[in-house]
Short mmCIF file of C-alpha atoms and ligand atoms in Angstrom, two decimals:
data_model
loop_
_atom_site.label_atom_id
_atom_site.label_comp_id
_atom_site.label_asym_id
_atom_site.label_seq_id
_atom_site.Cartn_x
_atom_site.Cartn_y
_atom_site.Cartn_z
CA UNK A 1 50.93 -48.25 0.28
CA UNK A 2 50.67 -51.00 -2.62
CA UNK A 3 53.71 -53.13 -2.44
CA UNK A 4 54.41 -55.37 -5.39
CA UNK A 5 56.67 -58.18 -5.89
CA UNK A 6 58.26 -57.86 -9.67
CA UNK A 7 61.14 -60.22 -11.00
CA UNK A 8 61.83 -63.46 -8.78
CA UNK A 9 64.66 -65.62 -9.54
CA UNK A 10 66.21 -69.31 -7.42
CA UNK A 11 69.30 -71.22 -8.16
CA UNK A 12 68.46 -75.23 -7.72
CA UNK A 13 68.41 -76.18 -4.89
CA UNK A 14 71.20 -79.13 -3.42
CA UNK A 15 74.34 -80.13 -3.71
CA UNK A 16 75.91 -77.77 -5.83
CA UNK A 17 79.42 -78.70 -5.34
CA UNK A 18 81.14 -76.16 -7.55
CA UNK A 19 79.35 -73.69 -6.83
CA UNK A 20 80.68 -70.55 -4.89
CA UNK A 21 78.32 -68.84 -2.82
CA UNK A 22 79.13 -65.60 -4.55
CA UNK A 23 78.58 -67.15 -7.89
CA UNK A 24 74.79 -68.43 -6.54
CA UNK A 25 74.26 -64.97 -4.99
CA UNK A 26 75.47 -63.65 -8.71
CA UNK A 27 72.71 -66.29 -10.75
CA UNK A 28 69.71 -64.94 -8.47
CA UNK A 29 70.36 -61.38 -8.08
CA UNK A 30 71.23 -61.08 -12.11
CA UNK A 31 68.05 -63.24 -12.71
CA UNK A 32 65.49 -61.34 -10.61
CA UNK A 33 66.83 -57.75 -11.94
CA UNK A 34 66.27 -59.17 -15.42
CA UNK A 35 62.74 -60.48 -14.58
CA UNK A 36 61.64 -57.54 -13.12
CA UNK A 37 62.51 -55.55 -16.05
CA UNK A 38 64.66 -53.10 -14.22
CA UNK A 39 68.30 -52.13 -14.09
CA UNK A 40 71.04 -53.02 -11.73
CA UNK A 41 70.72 -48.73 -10.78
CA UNK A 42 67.06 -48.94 -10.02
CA UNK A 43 67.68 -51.07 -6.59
CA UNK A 44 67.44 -48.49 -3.97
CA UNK A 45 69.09 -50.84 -1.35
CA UNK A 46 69.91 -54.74 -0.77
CA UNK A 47 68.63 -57.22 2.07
CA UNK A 48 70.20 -60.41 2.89
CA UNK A 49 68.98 -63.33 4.72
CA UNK A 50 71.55 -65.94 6.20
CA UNK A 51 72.45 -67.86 9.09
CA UNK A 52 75.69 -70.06 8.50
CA UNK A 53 78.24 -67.50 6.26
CA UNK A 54 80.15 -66.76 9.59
CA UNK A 55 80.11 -69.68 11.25
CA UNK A 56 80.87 -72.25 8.42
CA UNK A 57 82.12 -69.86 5.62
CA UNK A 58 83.75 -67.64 7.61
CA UNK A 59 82.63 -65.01 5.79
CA UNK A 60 79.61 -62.59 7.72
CA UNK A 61 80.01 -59.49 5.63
CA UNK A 62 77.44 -60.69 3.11
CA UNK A 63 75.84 -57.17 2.45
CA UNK A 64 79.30 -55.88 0.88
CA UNK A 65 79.62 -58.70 -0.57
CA UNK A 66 76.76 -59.26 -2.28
CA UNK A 67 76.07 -55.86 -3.39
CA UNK A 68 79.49 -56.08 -5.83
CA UNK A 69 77.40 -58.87 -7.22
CA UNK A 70 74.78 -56.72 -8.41
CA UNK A 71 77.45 -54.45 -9.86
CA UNK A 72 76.30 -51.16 -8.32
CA UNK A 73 77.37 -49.92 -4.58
CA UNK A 74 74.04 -49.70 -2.82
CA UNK A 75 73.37 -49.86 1.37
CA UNK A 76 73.48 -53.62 2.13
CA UNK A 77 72.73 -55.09 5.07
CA UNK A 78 72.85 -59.20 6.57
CA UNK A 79 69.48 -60.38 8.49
CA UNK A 80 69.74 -62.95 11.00
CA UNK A 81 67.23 -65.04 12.38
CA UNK A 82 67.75 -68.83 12.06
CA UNK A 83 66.22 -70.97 9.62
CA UNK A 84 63.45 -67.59 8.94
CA UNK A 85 66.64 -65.67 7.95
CA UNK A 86 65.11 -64.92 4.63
CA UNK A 87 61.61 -64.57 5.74
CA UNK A 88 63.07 -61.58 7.78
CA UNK A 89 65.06 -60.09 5.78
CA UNK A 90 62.08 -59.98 3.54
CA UNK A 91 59.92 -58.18 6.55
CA UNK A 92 62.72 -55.73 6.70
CA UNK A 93 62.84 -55.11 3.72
CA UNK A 94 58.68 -54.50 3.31
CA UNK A 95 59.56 -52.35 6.54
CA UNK A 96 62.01 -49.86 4.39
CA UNK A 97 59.59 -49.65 2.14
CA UNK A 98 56.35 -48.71 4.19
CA UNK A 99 58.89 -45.89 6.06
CA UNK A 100 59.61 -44.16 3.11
CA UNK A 101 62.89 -44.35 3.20
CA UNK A 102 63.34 -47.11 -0.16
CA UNK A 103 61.49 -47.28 -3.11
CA UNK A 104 62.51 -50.48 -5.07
CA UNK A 105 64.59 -53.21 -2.82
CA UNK A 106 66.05 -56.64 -3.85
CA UNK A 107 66.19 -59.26 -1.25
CA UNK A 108 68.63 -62.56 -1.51
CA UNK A 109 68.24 -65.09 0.83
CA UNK A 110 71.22 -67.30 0.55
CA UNK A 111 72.99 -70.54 1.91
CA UNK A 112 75.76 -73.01 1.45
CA UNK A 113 75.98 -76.14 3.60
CA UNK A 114 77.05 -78.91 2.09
CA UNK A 115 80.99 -78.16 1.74
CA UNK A 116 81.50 -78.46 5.50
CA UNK A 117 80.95 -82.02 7.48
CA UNK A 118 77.34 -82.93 8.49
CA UNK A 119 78.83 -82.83 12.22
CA UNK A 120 80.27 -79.02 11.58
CA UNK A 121 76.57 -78.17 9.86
CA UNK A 122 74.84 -79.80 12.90
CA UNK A 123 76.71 -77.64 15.49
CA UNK A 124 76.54 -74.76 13.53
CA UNK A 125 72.82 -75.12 13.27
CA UNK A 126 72.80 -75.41 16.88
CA UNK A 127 73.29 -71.54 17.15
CA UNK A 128 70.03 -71.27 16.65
CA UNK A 129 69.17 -72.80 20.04
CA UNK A 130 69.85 -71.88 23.59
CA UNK A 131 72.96 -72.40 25.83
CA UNK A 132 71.20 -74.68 27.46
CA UNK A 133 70.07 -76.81 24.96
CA UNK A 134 73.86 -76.65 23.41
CA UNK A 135 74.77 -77.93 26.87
CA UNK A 136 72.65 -80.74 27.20
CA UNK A 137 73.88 -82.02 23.47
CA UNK A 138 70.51 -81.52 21.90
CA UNK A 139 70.23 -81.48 18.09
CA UNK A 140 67.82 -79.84 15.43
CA UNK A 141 66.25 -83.47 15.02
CA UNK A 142 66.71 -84.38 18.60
CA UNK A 143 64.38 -80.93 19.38
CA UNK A 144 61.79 -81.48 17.21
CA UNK A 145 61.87 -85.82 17.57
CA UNK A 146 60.52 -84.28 21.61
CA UNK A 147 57.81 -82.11 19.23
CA UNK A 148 56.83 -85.18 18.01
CA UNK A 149 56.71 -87.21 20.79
CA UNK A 150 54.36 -84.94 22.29
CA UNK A 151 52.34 -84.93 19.71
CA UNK A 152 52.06 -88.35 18.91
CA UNK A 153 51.20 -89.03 22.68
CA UNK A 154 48.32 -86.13 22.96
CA UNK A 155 46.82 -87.14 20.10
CA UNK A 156 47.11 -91.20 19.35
CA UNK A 157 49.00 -90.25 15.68
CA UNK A 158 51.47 -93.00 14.71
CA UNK A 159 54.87 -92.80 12.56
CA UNK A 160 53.03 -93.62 9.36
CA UNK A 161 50.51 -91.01 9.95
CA UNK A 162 53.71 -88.29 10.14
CA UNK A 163 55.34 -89.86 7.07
CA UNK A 164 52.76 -88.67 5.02
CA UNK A 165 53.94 -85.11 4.59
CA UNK A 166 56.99 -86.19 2.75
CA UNK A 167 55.44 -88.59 0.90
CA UNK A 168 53.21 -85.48 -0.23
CA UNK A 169 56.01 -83.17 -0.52
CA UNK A 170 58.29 -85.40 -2.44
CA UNK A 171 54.96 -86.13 -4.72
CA UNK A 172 55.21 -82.29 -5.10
CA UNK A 173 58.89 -82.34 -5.84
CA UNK A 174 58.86 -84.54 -8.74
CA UNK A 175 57.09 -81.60 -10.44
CA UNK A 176 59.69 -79.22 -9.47
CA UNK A 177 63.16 -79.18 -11.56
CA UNK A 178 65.37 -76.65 -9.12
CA UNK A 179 63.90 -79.45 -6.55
CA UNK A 180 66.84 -81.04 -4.69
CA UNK A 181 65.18 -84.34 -4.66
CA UNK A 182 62.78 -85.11 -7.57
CA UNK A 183 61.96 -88.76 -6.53
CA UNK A 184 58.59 -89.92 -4.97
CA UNK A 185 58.65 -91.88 -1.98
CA UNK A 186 55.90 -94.40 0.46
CA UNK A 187 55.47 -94.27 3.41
CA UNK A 188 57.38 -97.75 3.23
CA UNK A 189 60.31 -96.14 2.34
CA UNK A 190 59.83 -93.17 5.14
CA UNK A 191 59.42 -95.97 7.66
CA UNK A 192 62.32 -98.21 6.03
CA UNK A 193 64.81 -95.46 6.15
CA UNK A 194 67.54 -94.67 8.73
CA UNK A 195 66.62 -93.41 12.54
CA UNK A 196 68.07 -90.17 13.18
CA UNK A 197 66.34 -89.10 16.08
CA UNK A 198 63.67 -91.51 17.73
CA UNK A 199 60.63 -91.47 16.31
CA UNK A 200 62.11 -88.89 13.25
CA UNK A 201 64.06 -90.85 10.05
CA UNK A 202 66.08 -89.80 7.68
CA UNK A 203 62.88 -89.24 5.23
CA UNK A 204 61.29 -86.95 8.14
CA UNK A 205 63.54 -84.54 7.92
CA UNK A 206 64.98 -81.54 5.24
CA UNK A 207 68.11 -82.18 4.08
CA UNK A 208 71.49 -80.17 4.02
CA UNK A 209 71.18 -77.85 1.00
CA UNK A 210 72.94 -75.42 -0.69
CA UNK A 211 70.90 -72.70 -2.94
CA UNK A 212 70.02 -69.15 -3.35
CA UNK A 213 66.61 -66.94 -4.32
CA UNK A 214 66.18 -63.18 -5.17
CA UNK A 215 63.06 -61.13 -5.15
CA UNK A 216 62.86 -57.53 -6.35
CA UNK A 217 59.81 -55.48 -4.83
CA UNK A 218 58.66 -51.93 -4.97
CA UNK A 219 55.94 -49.29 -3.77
CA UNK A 220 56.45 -47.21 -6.79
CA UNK A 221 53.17 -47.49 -8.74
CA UNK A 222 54.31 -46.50 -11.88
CA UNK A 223 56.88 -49.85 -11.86
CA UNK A 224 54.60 -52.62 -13.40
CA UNK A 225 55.43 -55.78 -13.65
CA UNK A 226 54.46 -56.77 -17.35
CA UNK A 227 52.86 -59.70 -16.36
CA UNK A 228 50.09 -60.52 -13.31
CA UNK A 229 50.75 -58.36 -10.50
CA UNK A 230 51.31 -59.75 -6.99
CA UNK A 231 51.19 -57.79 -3.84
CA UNK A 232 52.35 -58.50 -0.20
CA UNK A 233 49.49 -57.67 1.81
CA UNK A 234 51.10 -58.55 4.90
CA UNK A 235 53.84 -58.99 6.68
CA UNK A 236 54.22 -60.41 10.18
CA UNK A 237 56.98 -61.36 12.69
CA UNK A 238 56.62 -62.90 16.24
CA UNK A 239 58.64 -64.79 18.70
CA UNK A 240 58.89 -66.94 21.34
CA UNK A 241 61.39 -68.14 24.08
CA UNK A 242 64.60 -69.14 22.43
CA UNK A 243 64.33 -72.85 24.43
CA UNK A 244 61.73 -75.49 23.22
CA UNK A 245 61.57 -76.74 27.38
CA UNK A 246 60.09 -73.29 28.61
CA UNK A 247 56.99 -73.28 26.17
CA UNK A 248 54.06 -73.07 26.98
CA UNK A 249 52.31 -76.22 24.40
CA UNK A 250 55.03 -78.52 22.54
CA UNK A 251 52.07 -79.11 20.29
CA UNK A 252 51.75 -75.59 19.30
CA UNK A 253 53.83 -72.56 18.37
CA UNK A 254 52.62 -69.47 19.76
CA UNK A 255 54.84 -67.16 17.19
CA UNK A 256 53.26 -68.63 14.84
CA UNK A 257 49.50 -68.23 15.81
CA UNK A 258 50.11 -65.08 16.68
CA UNK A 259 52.45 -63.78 13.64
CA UNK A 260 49.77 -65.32 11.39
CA UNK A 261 46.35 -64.14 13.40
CA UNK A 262 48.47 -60.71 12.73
CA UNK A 263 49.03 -61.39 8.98
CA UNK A 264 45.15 -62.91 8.27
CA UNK A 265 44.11 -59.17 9.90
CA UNK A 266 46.12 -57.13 8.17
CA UNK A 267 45.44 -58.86 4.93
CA UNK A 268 41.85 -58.97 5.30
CA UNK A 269 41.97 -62.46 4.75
CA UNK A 270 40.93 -65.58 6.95
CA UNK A 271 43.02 -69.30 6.40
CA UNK A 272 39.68 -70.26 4.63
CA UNK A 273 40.80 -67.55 1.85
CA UNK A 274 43.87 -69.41 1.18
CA UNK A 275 44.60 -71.46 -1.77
CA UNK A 276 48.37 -72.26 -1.48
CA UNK A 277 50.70 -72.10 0.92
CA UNK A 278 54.45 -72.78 1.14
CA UNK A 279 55.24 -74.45 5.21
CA UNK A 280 58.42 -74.61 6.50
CA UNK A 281 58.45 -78.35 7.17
CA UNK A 282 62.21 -78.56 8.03
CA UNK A 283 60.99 -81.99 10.09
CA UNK A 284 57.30 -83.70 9.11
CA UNK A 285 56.18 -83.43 12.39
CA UNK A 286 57.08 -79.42 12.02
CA UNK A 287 54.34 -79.12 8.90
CA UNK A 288 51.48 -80.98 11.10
CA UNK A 289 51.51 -78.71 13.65
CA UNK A 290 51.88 -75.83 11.30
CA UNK A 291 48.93 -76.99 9.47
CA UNK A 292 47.31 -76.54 12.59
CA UNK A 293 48.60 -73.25 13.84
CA UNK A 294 48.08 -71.75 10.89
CA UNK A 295 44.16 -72.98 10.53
CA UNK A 296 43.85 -75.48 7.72
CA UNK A 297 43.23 -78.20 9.69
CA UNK A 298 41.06 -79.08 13.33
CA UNK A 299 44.12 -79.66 16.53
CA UNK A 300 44.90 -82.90 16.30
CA UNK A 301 43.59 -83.79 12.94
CA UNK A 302 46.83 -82.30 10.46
CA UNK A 303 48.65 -85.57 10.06
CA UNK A 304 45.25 -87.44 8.82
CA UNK A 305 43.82 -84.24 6.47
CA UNK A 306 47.54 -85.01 4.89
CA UNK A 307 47.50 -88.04 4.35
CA UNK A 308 44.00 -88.15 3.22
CA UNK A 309 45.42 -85.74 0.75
CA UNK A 310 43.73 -82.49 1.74
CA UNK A 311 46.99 -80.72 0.79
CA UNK A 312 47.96 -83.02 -2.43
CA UNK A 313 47.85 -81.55 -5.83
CA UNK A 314 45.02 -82.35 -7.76
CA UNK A 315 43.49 -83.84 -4.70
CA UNK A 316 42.65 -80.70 -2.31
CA UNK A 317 41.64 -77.35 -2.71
CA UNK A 318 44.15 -75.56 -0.19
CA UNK A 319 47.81 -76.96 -1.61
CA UNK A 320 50.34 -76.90 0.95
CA UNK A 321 54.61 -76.89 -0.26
CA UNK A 322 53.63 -77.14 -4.22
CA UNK A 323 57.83 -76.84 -4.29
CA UNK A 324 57.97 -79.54 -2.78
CA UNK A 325 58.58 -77.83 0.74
CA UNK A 326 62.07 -78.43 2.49
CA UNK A 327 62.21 -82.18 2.67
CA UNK A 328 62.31 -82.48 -1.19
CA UNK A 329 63.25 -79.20 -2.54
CA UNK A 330 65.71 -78.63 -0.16
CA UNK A 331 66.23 -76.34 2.81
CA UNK A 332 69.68 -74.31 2.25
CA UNK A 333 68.34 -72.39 5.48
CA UNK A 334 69.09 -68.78 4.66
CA UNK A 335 67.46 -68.59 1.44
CA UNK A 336 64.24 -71.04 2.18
CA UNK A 337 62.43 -67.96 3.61
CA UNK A 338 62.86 -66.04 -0.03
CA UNK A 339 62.49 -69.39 -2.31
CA UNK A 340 59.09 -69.22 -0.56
CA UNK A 341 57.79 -66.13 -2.01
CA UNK A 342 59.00 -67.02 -5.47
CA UNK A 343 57.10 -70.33 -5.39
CA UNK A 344 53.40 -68.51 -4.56
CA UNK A 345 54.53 -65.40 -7.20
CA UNK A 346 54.91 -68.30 -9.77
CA UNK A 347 51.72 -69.92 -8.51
CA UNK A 348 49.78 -66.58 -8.76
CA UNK A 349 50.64 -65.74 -11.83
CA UNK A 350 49.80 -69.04 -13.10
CA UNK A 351 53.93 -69.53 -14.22
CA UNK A 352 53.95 -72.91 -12.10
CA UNK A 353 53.67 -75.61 -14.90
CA UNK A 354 53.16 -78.55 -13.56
CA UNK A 355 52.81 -78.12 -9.73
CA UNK A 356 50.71 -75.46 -10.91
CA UNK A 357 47.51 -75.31 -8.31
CA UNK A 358 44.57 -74.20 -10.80
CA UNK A 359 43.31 -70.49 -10.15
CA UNK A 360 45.70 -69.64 -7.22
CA UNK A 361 44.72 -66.41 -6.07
CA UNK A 362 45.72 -65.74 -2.14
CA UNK A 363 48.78 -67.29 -0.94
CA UNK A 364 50.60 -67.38 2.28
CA UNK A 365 54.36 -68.32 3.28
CA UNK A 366 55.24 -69.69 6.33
CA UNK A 367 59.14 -69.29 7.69
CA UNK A 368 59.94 -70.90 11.05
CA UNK A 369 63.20 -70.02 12.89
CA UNK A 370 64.77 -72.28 15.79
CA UNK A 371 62.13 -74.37 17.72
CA UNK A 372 59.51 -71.92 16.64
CA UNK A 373 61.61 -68.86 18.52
CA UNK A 374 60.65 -66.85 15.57
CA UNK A 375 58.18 -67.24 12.62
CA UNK A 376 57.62 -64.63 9.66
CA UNK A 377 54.57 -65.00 7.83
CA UNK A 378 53.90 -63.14 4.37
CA UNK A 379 50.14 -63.30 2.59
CA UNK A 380 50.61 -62.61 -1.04
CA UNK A 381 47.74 -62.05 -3.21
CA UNK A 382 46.93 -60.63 -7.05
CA UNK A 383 44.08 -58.41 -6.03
CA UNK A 384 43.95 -55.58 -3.55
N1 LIG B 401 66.20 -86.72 2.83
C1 LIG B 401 66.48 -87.64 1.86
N2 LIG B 401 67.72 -88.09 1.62
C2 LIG B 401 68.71 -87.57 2.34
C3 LIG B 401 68.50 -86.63 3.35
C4 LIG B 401 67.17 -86.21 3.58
N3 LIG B 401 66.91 -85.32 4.52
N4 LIG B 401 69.68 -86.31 3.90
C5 LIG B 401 70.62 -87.02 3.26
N5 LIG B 401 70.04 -87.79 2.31
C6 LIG B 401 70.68 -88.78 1.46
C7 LIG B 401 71.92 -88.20 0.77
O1 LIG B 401 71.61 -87.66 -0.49
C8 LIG B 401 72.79 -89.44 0.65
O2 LIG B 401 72.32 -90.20 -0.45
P1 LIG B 401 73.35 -90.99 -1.40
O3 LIG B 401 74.04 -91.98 -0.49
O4 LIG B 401 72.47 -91.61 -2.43
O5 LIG B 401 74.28 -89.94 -1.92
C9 LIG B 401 72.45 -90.24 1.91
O6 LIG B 401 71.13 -89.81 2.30
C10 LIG B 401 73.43 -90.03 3.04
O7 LIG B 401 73.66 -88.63 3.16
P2 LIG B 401 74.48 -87.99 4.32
O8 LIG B 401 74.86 -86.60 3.91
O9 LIG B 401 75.58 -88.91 4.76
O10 LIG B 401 73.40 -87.91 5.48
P3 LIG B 401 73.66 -87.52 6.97
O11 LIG B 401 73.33 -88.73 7.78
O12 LIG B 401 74.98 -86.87 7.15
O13 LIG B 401 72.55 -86.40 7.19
C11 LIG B 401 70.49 -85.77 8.19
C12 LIG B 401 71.20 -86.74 7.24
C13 LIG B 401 69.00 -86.06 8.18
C14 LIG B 401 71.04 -85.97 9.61
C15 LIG B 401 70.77 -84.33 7.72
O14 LIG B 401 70.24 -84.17 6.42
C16 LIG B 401 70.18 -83.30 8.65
O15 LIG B 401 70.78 -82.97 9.67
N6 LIG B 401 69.00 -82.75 8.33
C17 LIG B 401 68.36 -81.75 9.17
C18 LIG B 401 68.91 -80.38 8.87
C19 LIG B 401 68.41 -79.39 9.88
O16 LIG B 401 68.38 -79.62 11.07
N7 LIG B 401 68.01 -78.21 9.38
C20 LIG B 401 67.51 -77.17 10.23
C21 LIG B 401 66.12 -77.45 10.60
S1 LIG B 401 65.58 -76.54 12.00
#
């Protein structure tokens, strides 16, 4: 079964103080049922991704309420999985799809943070952890300042080597106007900026976001988009123990090896195939070793490839976040796993301007949940 993606829609991504999160839902879902050239009444059924509606917003029945949005009374249904809420609402979606049981399916993958306190966001985040964790105060940043540690220690890689992916990804991000920040940055400035967890600063790590992105995709062959077509030719989920202490490597996340071994199989592809790809690099230390587990660079080798610019636009051949990733575009957690696979749609049908990476033609997402407890990988490409 061929399944397409056909209209693709994001708010910007940031702080987007007056904004409602029914009113971004409402801009993304009315702007990818317009690009895909459908009606409202085509959409055989709705998938949400989001992780902080009922704990922050106090509002968990997001399938009801997003469905009103779209103006027609279709089954809805809230996916839950961390910061790879979207990435798996996405898989779920692809799932409905493959079973027979939907034909056309919009996915929304949506988040607002920044109305609530950055202490309220930070415990709220920490759901995504395990009791024991909770218990022993650790933090998003605290968890992945020990991934960094680690690394740094195994293989001799300093601070200024790390800072380099968001000096790349804000690069990026200047290119990118629903980015959250649009400002490049040095490593200067990366090293110059505020400690939030030791060796992580405050330019290591995504910020608090709001934003929203819909995708509309089908198995119905006779729905063509009018433009380049785009297919998902895979779709992969794995996981791993919920705590970051019981793991096997802290330099290595097995979900994702093995979720994206899965998707390179099933695809037909190998990472050598790959010409951009959108990492979820919620701290820099998080893209290195995703560079790595995902097979675009040697172990132990990501943090110098990047900053040797391997991964830069107009520098490398394999891009890596053209958005601008989630330190500079923003990382409004629910919805970062579906603003993924509008970026490579854009980039494969050649509708990226000027982050555009030239003759883009297999592309590959990668959505990280927790410590690496889950990951969903997607391979996107125009050809069969
Ligand atoms: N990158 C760049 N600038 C940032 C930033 C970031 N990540 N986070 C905040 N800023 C800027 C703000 O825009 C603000 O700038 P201004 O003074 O010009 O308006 C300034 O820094 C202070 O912002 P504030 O909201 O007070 O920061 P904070 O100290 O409350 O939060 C972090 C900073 C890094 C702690 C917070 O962004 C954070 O927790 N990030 C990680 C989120 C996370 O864990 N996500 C899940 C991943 S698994």
């Amino acid at each position: 079964m061929k399944i397409q993606i056909l209209g693709t829609a994001t708010t910007k991504f940031g702080e987007l103080w007056g904004v409602s999160p029914r009113t971004m839902a409402r801009e993304a879902i009315q702007n990818a049922v317009v690009a895909s050239g459908l009606k409202p009444s085509d959409i055989d059924a709705i998938f949400v991704g989001n992780m902080l509606s009922g704990i922050l917003g106090n509002q968990a029945n997001l399938g009801s309420l997003v469905t009103e949005e779209l103006g027609e009374f279709k089954p809805s249904l809230r996916v839950e999985g961390a910061c790879a809420s979207g990435g798996l609402a996405l898989n779920t979606a692809i799932n409905s799809l493959l079973s027979g049981q939907y034909k056309t399916v919009l996915i929304v993958g949506l988040e607002k943070m920044t109305d609530h306190n950055s202490d309220d966001v930070t415990a709220g985040l920490m759901a995504a952890g395990s009791d024991e964790e909770r218990i022993a105060g650790a933090t998003f940043p605290g968890l992945y300042a020990l991934m960094a540690r680690a690394y740094m220690q195994k293989y001799g890689i300093t601070e200024e080597l790390l800072a380099s992916v968001s000096v790349k990804n804000h690069y990026h991000g200047t290119f990118n106007p629903k980015a959250q920040f649009q400002m490049a940055i040095t490593v200067t400035d990366v090293m110059r900026s505020s400690k939030v967890a030791d060796p992580l600063k405050l330019l290591d790590c995504s910020p608090i976001s709001d934003g929203a992105a819909a995708v509309v995709i089908t198995s119905e062959p006779s729905k063509k988009f009018a433009k380049k077509p785009v297919y998902i030719t895979a779709s992969e989920v794995a996981t791993d123990t919920l705590s970051f202490y019981e793991r096997s490597s802290f330099t290595s996340l097995a979900a994702v090896v093995n979720a994206s071994a899965k998707a390179y199989k099933k695809a037909g592809v190998t990472s050598e195939d790959i010409d951009v790809a959108e990492i979820h690099d919620c701290f820099s230390i998080a893209e290195v070793v995703a560079t790595e587990d995902l097979g675009f660079s040697k172990r132990g080798k990501a943090a110098k490839d990047i900053a040797e610019e391997k991964f830069t636009l107009g520098k490398g051949k394999l891009i890596t976040n053209p958005s601008g990733g989630l330190k500079s575009c923003g990382h409004p957690v629910g919805a970062t796993g579906i603003k993924q696979i509008v970026e490579i749609t854009e980039q494969l049908r050649g509708e990226a301007g000027k982050r555009q990476v030239p003759n883009a033609r297999v592309g590959l997402t990668h959505n990280v949940g927790g410590t690496g407890t889950v990951a969903a990988i997607h391979i996107l490409q125009t050809k069969l």
